[in-house]
Each structure stands twice: as structure tokens, then as C-alpha cells.
Amino acid sequence: MTAETRILELRAELLEHNRRYYQDDEPSISDAEYDQLFIELKTLEAKHPEFFSESSPTQTVGAAVLPGFKQVTHSVPMLSIQSVFDESQVRDFDRRVRGGISQLPTDLFASAAVVEYACEPKLDGLAVSLVYIDGVLASAGTRGDGTTGEDVLANVRTINSIPHRLTGTGWPSPLEVRGEVYMTKLGLERLNSAQEEIGKKTFANPRNAAAGSLRQLDSRITKRRPLEFCSYGVPGGHNEMPDTHAAILEQLRQWGFPISEELEVVQGIDACLAYHKSIGERRDDLAYDIDGVVYKVNSIADQQQLGFRSREPRWALAHKYPPMERETVVVGVDFQVGRTGAVTPVARLKPVQVAGVVVSNATLHNMGEIFRLGLMVGDTVSIRRAGDVIPQVVKVITEKRPADAEEIPVPKACPICGSLVEPTQLKKRAKGRVSMTDGAVYRCTGRLACAAQLKQAIVHFVSRRAMDIEGLGEKSVEQLVDEGLIASPADLYRLKFEDIVDLEGFAEVSSNKLLAAIADSKRPSLARFIYALGIPDVGEETAKVLARSLGSLQRVMVALPQVLTYLPDIGLEVAHEIHNFFEDEHNRSVIAQLLENGLQLQEEGELAAEFAASTTLAGLIAKLDIPSVGPTGAEKLVAKLQSLERIIAADGIDLRQALAAKQADAVREFFLVEANQALARSVEAQLREFGMHWESEKKVAQGLPLAGQTWVLTGSLERMSRDVAKDKLESLGAKVAGSVSAKTHCVVAGPGAGSKLAKAIELGLRVLDEDAFVAFLSEQGIAV
Ligand code: IVH
């Protein structure tokens, strides 16, 4: 092949990769491979200046503006920087810098000429340029092709760390600030799990995620994405600005811009290399992804003297780290069984060094991921390591698939216990119809009969944030299960000294300690207990929400999915998981045994007032999934017909007075099905049983503190009459009832209280004496 052909070939290839990277936010090769092609092209072009072309990827940056965006023209082009991997290339850079700064001693043996550099991490996100006029954010653009970028002002305004208005004084106008929009590792992780939950595509790395989020035509989407900003400079003429790079950044910080916490000013290139080393050692621990560090000549005067060379400044250098992404071959796929029975495929890899760590396994998350990647055994894949997270398969390099690649079969039986493996079912709604489809997650149906699930269920049950039983590590749990000493978490509370003292690593002392720790764990809070049960998709937060809102294990266990969706952050999917868990005979029996074995839940109590306040009849109707009837339709229906029974009984004519014909017919049709009537009635009945009252809606709307609560007054009050007390309670939104029941929120008992007080105590209700009641009223701003 002639040099010219190869140059043309490389240009075409690089342009295509640029398009995928910048325009589609979906690169098809790793950064390292890109760099290799780029360097090859650059070298060939340097050898053959006769083939120079202005449109070569070596002479341009980025890619054209995505259709749909307005353009911004950059006052000063947004350039790239030279990037290198080796120490020798870093030293070459320093030599060129020293040679280019004439103020420095031009002595040929100028080893004493030490340049001051500012060092910063090179964030892996995307560059934006922000323009402030009179201190107010007026324009924001992506790099684009370097000269014109996409106008992303609306999206940039949704990023919290970018100031809309500058703080402090003394800013020039216009002020242009450049920096990187990026996503933290945690932000990406959260975004990806949210994307996965709603069946949307996940992002391979923070850079793609940041770019994909910023380059959205709908800024409401951008607003929901965890984007961050870090400024790294101001372009071009620096009139009115400090005279060093570091001082400029400090100035930017004072005007309200985030700058890197890792910024360091150092003397000479050896110190730069030390900086590279020290940041490199902490790379995994940083909250964000970096692909290198950047050295910049700190003096602005020196920067100006050094100037630019084609598309790069002569005063800055990116010193890169080995990529976190590498290619290797998948030699097999194993299946692991998790706590909830989820069968997780794990790719066995031909061992490969990824940024200093040998990687031989990568998680594939679930079967859906295998389908999405189109992975086969024998495939070459690109794998990515990010911090301590288990390495992931980013993509399959299909062009490298060998002829004998093998399909990965969906396992039919659990590799541990042999039970049937089934896909989870997902509810899909389309055009008002609900259908079930196979989810991405496959589960072993063996539950606690499956040793893998049992072991992990117990490890989770005893863990610090759950029942907090110390002295029971994974190894001991394994032994207890393998020896047949425990077959469910409830069995822990039956363990005897003789059972454990002979186990490996269990001398007398630790046996006693363990038994004491088990005994100590018998009084967990409701939230801890719910979390410890290990209900699929119920983490600590959800467990707290359940405990706080519903107040008792009894209510959590019987709650219908539709009722659960009234709680904050619980969607229908999770609600079904919770409901199914407690419907399960086996789970119920384990819970019963736990309580029999002496477990006493603490902090059980009332249904939360906020929960009572969030339940409305219109909300209930909206949750029934009646085709074409959303929240607004439900509101109209309730405004007209007032009660569920009237809505169920309504004929077409009644309904059409409240709703459009199509919706009215849908409601009629829906309630003609008896199962639907029954569902609606049971949801309503449960909400009422849980202590919520439609009547309280108006008071709730006024935000009264006791809205939805029922109080009972008993005995004689000395500081006010019963009627006055009743008025005061009602003014706070409570209903005052004559008799005590499980639905009562609080009993105020004066001297002489009798059977009502006894009943309240028996039911474990909150009881206030007169002093406590008066104190409570005064807390609410009511004087007596
Ligand atoms: S300085 C003229 N500093 O890396 C010099 N760039 O090739 C302008 N980047 O896409 C860039 N962190 O967005 C600079 N601390 C940093 C950076 C940084 C990330 C990105 C930049 C550009 C690329 C430079």
C-alpha cells in the first residue's frame, strides 16, 4: 500500500470514529486504539507533507453540529491538546517549552531553567464554553468542530454547579469560561440502574453519559441527569485577568465556578511526573473518571509567547494513563445465583491487564445484557474497569467474531440446586392494555431451598445494616448451612452452644459471643427488620419508607400493590415484588417463626399522617390503569361522582357528564368487569382500614398537621373542657371520635379515665396526659 492510500484510509477511518464519538456519543473503538490510528496518520503526514490536507482529522477537532441544535461560533477556537503516554515524551515537551520561552537562560545546558507548571486532572467528559455578559450566563456551546459548536444553553442552565449569575465583583464582560461537563462514577452508576429499570439503554462510560445527557434536545431530560462542571480556563486574551493560570482559576472560583481540587502548581518537569504518579495512584478513588493529567505553563505571558501549533497549544500537554478499557476474549460464561435468586451471568475472560490490574472475570448483570450485547463465547470484547467496581463488558467487537463462536444458552435449571430457572415477568402497558413480557432478570425458583440463596439471604440478614449480628461471617454461614444447622434465618434463633462449638473456627469464646450477639439482635426496628428480610428491590431506603409510612409489619404484609404505590418512591414494579414476597407461604412462615422465636419489633406504630394525606379517591382511580384515564380524568370523575360506589354504578350518561365520550366508555367498560370492581373496592377498603379518610382531603389540602388522624378524649380534663379540647384538635385537622380502636392515632386521658384508656394501652396506642396534651398544643402554636 502506498503512503498516500494509507493516509486517505486513515483519514476516512478517523473521520468515521469522530462521528461516532462526537455525534452519536457511541464510540466503536477504545481511546487507545483511536490514539494509535491518530499517531500513525500524524507520523505519515509529517513524512509526506505533499499530502497535507486542511480537512484531515489531524487538522480539525471534533465533529459537525448535531442536527436540531442551533450553532454557536466560538470567539477563540476550542482546541485540543497534545497527548502522550511516555515519560520521554513528557520530557520532550518540557524541552520544547524551555526552548520557546526566551526569558529563560538560553544556555544550551539550561538544566537550571525550571518552568513553573500548573497540573490538573484531565476529566473525561466533554468540553463546553460558557459566555457571561454583565455577569449573567448568556451562551453555552459544545466544542463541535472547534470553531462552531452546538448551542446547549438551555441544557447547561439545568446543571447546578454552573452559576447563572456570577458572585463577587470585578468580572470582565463578556467573560468566557471553558471547562468540562462530566458525570461522577456514582452518578453514572445511579443513572445506569435507573435507565435499566425503565428498559432504556445504559451508558458505557461517564463521557458518553455526560455527552448523551448534555446533547439532548429536551432539557428536561438533561435536568434529571447528574451532570457536574469543572472549569479549567479562559481562552485567548487575558486582559483584566490575573497573570498565571492558577491565579485565573482561583479568580474563577471566587466568581462561583467549581475548579479542580487537585490543582497544583509545581516547579519543573520532575514535579509534573511526580504529580502524574501520585494522581495515578489515587485514580480509582477519585469520584470521577480521568484519562490523564494536564500540565500547563503557569505564566500567561509565557503561554502567549509559546503560542499555538496547528490545532494544539505549545504550552499544554496531556499526560495520559493507561486506558481503563481493554480488549480481550470471552472464553466462557458461568452463572452465579444471588440472594434473591437472580441468576447472574459472569464472563470468564482471557486474563488481561487493565490499568494495572489483571482482569479475568467481568459481570454481565443479567440475561438481558447478553441479548443486548449480542455476546457469544469466543467473542472479542472491550472490557472496562472503573474503580473497585467489578469489570464490565462494554461491547462486542463483532468483526472479530471467530467462526466457531458459541451461543450462550439461557439456563433452564439452577446451577446450584437444580430448581427451575424462570424469567421475571414485566408488566408492559401499551394503549391502555397490560401485557406481561419476560424481564431481563432470570431467577432460580428454589428460594431458601437453594443453598446459594439461603447462604446469601442469611449473610444479608445478619449484616451490619440489617439485624447487625456480629461474629457471623460468610464462612461461618456457609458452614452452618452445609452442616444442615440452619435452613432459614429463623433457625439462627434456635442455635445452641453444642451446635456451633465444634465448627471450624468456633472455639468456646466465639460461640458464646455469637449466641450473645444473636440474642442481642432480637429487638430490631421495623425498618431494619424489613430490610433484613431481603425482599427483591427493597433496600434500606425503601424499607424505611415502608416502616415509616405504614407503621406496622402487619400493614406492610397485607398491603396491596396499588396501596404501596401511594408511598414515596415505590413504583408498581417494586410494589408487586413486596406484595409477592409477603404472599409467599414460605416467607410468611419464616416471619411467623422469627416472631415465635422471640423477635420483638420496635418502633411499630401509627400510619404516618403524610401517607394518610397522600391517599385520595382520585389517586386511587388513576392507579387502576383504566385505558385513557389519567390523573386529570380521575379528578374530574371524582369531582362529579364523589364516591367509588357511585363511580362503579354510574351508567354511560352519568359518566359522560364528567368525561369525554371515549374516557367515559372506558370507565364503564372497566367497571363492567367484576374483578376490576373487586380490585378497586379492596384497595379502597384497605386504605380506609389503614386509617385514611376521603373526608379529610380538604383539611389536608390546607396542610393541617393532624389531617387524617383520629383522636379520642377520655377522663376529665382540668385545664379546659372536653368541648374546648375537641375544638382545638379539630382546628388542627383531627377527627375526634367517641371510642378507641386500632385506627385511633392518639388518646388524651385525664384523671378518672377507664376502659378507653385500658383499651388504648392494650392496643399500644399513643396516650397523652393533660400536661403532655397542653405541651403538644403549645408546640402547635395553640395556647390554653
Ligand atoms: S485544557 C487549549 N484542561 O481534554 C487547552 N482540557 O484535548 C484547552 N480536558 O476536550 C484544554 N480536562 O475538554 C484542559 N484540566 C483540563 C482538562 C481538559 C479535560 C479535555 C478538554 C478537551 C481535551 C483536550
CSV table of N, CA, C and O and ligand atoms in Angstrom, one decimal, residues 21-22 61 77-83 119-128 143 178-181 207 230-233 235 245 249 260 290-296 308 311-313 315-316 318, ligand 1:
chain,number,residue,atom,x,y,z
A,21,TYR,N,-18.0,9.1,17.9
A,21,TYR,CA,-17.6,9.6,19.2
A,21,TYR,C,-18.4,10.9,19.6
A,21,TYR,O,-19.0,11.0,20.6
A,22,TYR,N,-18.2,11.9,18.7
A,22,TYR,CA,-18.8,13.2,19.0
A,22,TYR,C,-20.3,13.3,18.7
A,22,TYR,O,-21.0,14.0,19.3
A,61,VAL,N,-10.8,19.4,14.9
A,61,VAL,CA,-11.2,18.7,16.2
A,61,VAL,C,-12.7,18.4,16.1
A,61,VAL,O,-13.5,19.1,15.5
A,77,PRO,N,-11.1,29.7,18.9
A,77,PRO,CA,-11.3,28.3,18.6
A,77,PRO,C,-11.1,27.4,19.9
A,77,PRO,O,-10.2,27.7,20.7
A,78,MET,N,-11.9,26.4,20.0
A,78,MET,CA,-11.7,25.4,21.1
A,78,MET,C,-10.8,24.3,20.6
A,78,MET,O,-11.1,23.5,19.8
A,79,LEU,N,-9.6,24.3,21.2
A,79,LEU,CA,-8.5,23.5,20.7
A,79,LEU,C,-8.4,22.2,21.5
A,79,LEU,O,-9.0,22.0,22.5
A,80,SER,N,-7.6,21.3,21.0
A,80,SER,CA,-7.3,20.1,21.7
A,80,SER,C,-5.9,20.3,22.2
A,80,SER,O,-5.2,21.3,22.0
A,81,ILE,N,-5.4,19.3,23.0
A,81,ILE,CA,-4.0,19.4,23.5
A,81,ILE,C,-3.3,18.1,23.0
A,81,ILE,O,-3.9,17.0,22.9
A,82,GLN,N,-2.0,18.3,22.9
A,82,GLN,CA,-1.2,17.1,22.5
A,82,GLN,C,-1.3,16.1,23.7
A,82,GLN,O,-1.2,16.5,24.8
A,83,SER,N,-1.4,14.8,23.4
A,83,SER,CA,-1.4,13.9,24.5
A,83,SER,C,-0.4,12.8,24.3
A,83,SER,O,-0.1,12.4,23.1
A,119,CYS,N,-0.7,21.8,37.3
A,119,CYS,CA,-1.1,20.5,37.0
A,119,CYS,C,-2.6,20.3,37.4
A,119,CYS,O,-2.9,20.6,38.5
A,120,GLU,N,-3.3,19.6,36.5
A,120,GLU,CA,-4.7,19.3,36.8
A,120,GLU,C,-5.1,18.0,36.3
A,120,GLU,O,-4.5,17.5,35.3
A,121,PRO,N,-6.1,17.3,36.9
A,121,PRO,CA,-6.5,16.1,36.3
A,121,PRO,C,-7.2,16.4,34.9
A,121,PRO,O,-7.7,17.5,34.7
A,122,LYS,N,-7.1,15.4,34.0
A,122,LYS,CA,-7.8,15.6,32.7
A,122,LYS,C,-9.1,14.8,32.9
A,122,LYS,O,-9.2,13.6,32.8
A,123,LEU,N,-10.2,15.5,33.1
A,123,LEU,CA,-11.5,14.9,33.3
A,123,LEU,C,-12.0,14.3,32.0
A,123,LEU,O,-11.8,14.8,30.9
A,124,ASP,N,-12.7,13.2,32.1
A,124,ASP,CA,-13.2,12.5,31.0
A,124,ASP,C,-14.7,12.9,30.8
A,124,ASP,O,-15.6,12.1,31.2
A,125,GLY,N,-14.9,14.0,30.2
A,125,GLY,CA,-16.3,14.4,30.0
A,125,GLY,C,-16.4,15.1,28.6
A,125,GLY,O,-15.8,14.6,27.7
A,126,LEU,N,-17.1,16.2,28.5
A,126,LEU,CA,-17.0,17.0,27.3
A,126,LEU,C,-16.8,18.4,27.5
A,126,LEU,O,-17.3,19.0,28.6
A,127,ALA,N,-16.1,19.1,26.6
A,127,ALA,CA,-15.7,20.5,26.8
A,127,ALA,C,-16.9,21.4,26.5
A,127,ALA,O,-17.6,21.1,25.5
A,128,VAL,N,-17.1,22.4,27.3
A,128,VAL,CA,-18.1,23.5,27.0
A,128,VAL,C,-17.5,24.8,27.2
A,128,VAL,O,-16.5,25.0,28.0
A,143,ARG,N,-17.9,21.9,22.0
A,143,ARG,CA,-16.7,22.2,21.1
A,143,ARG,C,-17.0,22.1,19.7
A,143,ARG,O,-16.6,22.9,18.9
A,178,ARG,N,-14.1,28.2,30.1
A,178,ARG,CA,-14.1,26.9,29.5
A,178,ARG,C,-13.9,25.8,30.6
A,178,ARG,O,-13.2,26.0,31.5
A,179,GLY,N,-14.5,24.7,30.3
A,179,GLY,CA,-14.4,23.6,31.3
A,179,GLY,C,-15.0,22.4,30.8
A,179,GLY,O,-15.5,22.3,29.7
A,180,GLU,N,-15.1,21.4,31.7
A,180,GLU,CA,-15.5,20.1,31.3
A,180,GLU,C,-16.9,19.8,32.0
A,180,GLU,O,-17.0,20.0,33.2
A,181,VAL,N,-17.9,19.4,31.3
A,181,VAL,CA,-19.1,18.8,31.9
A,181,VAL,C,-18.9,17.3,32.0
A,181,VAL,O,-18.4,16.7,31.0
A,207,ARG,N,-18.1,9.5,30.1
A,207,ARG,CA,-18.0,10.5,29.0
A,207,ARG,C,-19.2,10.4,28.1
A,207,ARG,O,-19.9,11.4,27.7
A,230,CYS,N,-16.6,21.5,35.8
A,230,CYS,CA,-15.3,21.9,36.4
A,230,CYS,C,-14.6,22.8,35.4
A,230,CYS,O,-14.4,22.5,34.3
A,231,SER,N,-14.3,24.0,35.8
A,231,SER,CA,-13.7,25.0,34.9
A,231,SER,C,-12.2,24.8,34.8
A,231,SER,O,-11.6,24.5,35.9
A,232,TYR,N,-11.6,24.9,33.7
A,232,TYR,CA,-10.2,24.8,33.6
A,232,TYR,C,-9.5,25.9,32.8
A,232,TYR,O,-8.3,25.8,32.4
A,233,GLY,N,-10.2,27.0,32.6
A,233,GLY,CA,-9.5,28.1,32.0
A,233,GLY,C,-10.4,29.1,31.2
A,233,GLY,O,-11.6,28.9,31.1
A,235,PRO,N,-10.3,31.4,27.6
A,235,PRO,CA,-9.5,31.4,26.3
A,235,PRO,C,-8.9,32.8,25.9
A,235,PRO,O,-9.4,33.8,26.4
A,245,HIS,N,-2.0,31.0,35.2
A,245,HIS,CA,-3.2,30.1,35.0
A,245,HIS,C,-3.8,29.8,36.4
A,245,HIS,O,-5.0,29.8,36.5
A,249,LEU,N,-7.7,30.5,37.7
A,249,LEU,CA,-8.6,29.5,38.2
A,249,LEU,C,-9.1,30.0,39.6
A,249,LEU,O,-10.3,29.9,39.9
A,260,SER,N,-10.8,22.4,39.9
A,260,SER,CA,-10.4,21.1,40.4
A,260,SER,C,-9.7,21.2,41.8
A,260,SER,O,-8.9,22.1,42.0
A,290,ILE,N,-10.9,10.0,35.1
A,290,ILE,CA,-9.9,10.8,34.4
A,290,ILE,C,-9.2,9.9,33.4
A,290,ILE,O,-9.0,8.7,33.6
A,291,ASP,N,-8.7,10.5,32.3
A,291,ASP,CA,-7.9,9.7,31.4
A,291,ASP,C,-6.4,10.2,31.4
A,291,ASP,O,-5.6,9.6,30.7
A,292,GLY,N,-6.1,11.2,32.2
A,292,GLY,CA,-4.7,11.6,32.3
A,292,GLY,C,-4.7,12.8,33.2
A,292,GLY,O,-5.6,13.2,33.9
A,293,VAL,N,-3.5,13.5,33.2
A,293,VAL,CA,-3.4,14.8,33.8
A,293,VAL,C,-2.9,15.8,32.8
A,293,VAL,O,-2.4,15.4,31.7
A,294,VAL,N,-3.2,17.1,33.0
A,294,VAL,CA,-2.8,18.1,32.1
A,294,VAL,C,-1.7,19.0,32.7
A,294,VAL,O,-1.9,19.4,33.9
A,295,TYR,N,-0.6,19.3,32.0
A,295,TYR,CA,0.4,20.2,32.5
A,295,TYR,C,0.2,21.5,31.7
A,295,TYR,O,0.1,21.4,30.4
A,296,LYS,N,0.2,22.6,32.4
A,296,LYS,CA,0.1,23.9,31.6
A,296,LYS,C,1.1,24.8,32.1
A,296,LYS,O,1.3,24.9,33.4
A,308,PHE,N,0.6,28.7,19.5
A,308,PHE,CA,0.0,27.5,19.0
A,308,PHE,C,0.7,26.9,17.8
A,308,PHE,O,1.4,27.6,17.1
A,311,ARG,N,-3.4,22.6,15.6
A,311,ARG,CA,-4.6,22.6,16.4
A,311,ARG,C,-4.3,22.5,17.9
A,311,ARG,O,-5.2,22.3,18.7
A,312,GLU,N,-3.0,22.7,18.3
A,312,GLU,CA,-2.7,22.5,19.7
A,312,GLU,C,-1.8,23.6,20.3
A,312,GLU,O,-1.0,24.2,19.6
A,313,PRO,N,-2.1,24.0,21.5
A,313,PRO,CA,-1.2,25.0,22.2
A,313,PRO,C,0.1,24.4,22.5
A,313,PRO,O,0.2,23.2,22.8
A,315,TRP,N,1.9,25.2,25.0
A,315,TRP,CA,2.1,25.3,26.4
A,315,TRP,C,1.4,24.3,27.3
A,315,TRP,O,1.4,24.4,28.5
A,316,ALA,N,0.7,23.4,26.6
A,316,ALA,CA,-0.1,22.5,27.4
A,316,ALA,C,0.1,21.1,26.9
A,316,ALA,O,0.4,20.8,25.7
A,318,ALA,N,-1.2,16.8,27.6
A,318,ALA,CA,-2.0,15.8,28.4
A,318,ALA,C,-1.1,14.6,28.5
A,318,ALA,O,-0.6,14.1,27.6
B,1,IVH,S1,-7.1,22.4,28.7
B,1,IVH,C1,-6.1,24.8,24.9
B,1,IVH,N1,-7.6,21.1,31.0
B,1,IVH,O1,-9.4,17.4,27.3
B,1,IVH,C2,-6.3,23.8,26.0
B,1,IVH,N2,-8.5,20.3,29.0
B,1,IVH,O2,-7.7,17.8,24.4
B,1,IVH,C3,-7.7,23.5,26.3
B,1,IVH,N3,-9.9,18.3,29.3
B,1,IVH,O3,-11.7,18.0,25.2
B,1,IVH,C4,-7.9,22.3,27.1
B,1,IVH,N4,-9.7,18.2,31.5
B,1,IVH,O4,-12.3,19.3,27.3
B,1,IVH,C5,-7.8,21.2,29.6
B,1,IVH,N5,-7.9,20.2,33.0
B,1,IVH,C6,-8.1,20.2,31.7
B,1,IVH,C7,-9.0,19.2,31.1
B,1,IVH,C8,-9.1,19.3,29.7
B,1,IVH,C9,-10.3,17.7,30.4
B,1,IVH,C10,-10.4,18.0,28.0
B,1,IVH,C11,-10.9,19.1,27.2
B,1,IVH,C12,-10.6,18.7,25.8
B,1,IVH,C13,-9.5,17.8,25.9
B,1,IVH,C14,-8.2,18.5,25.5
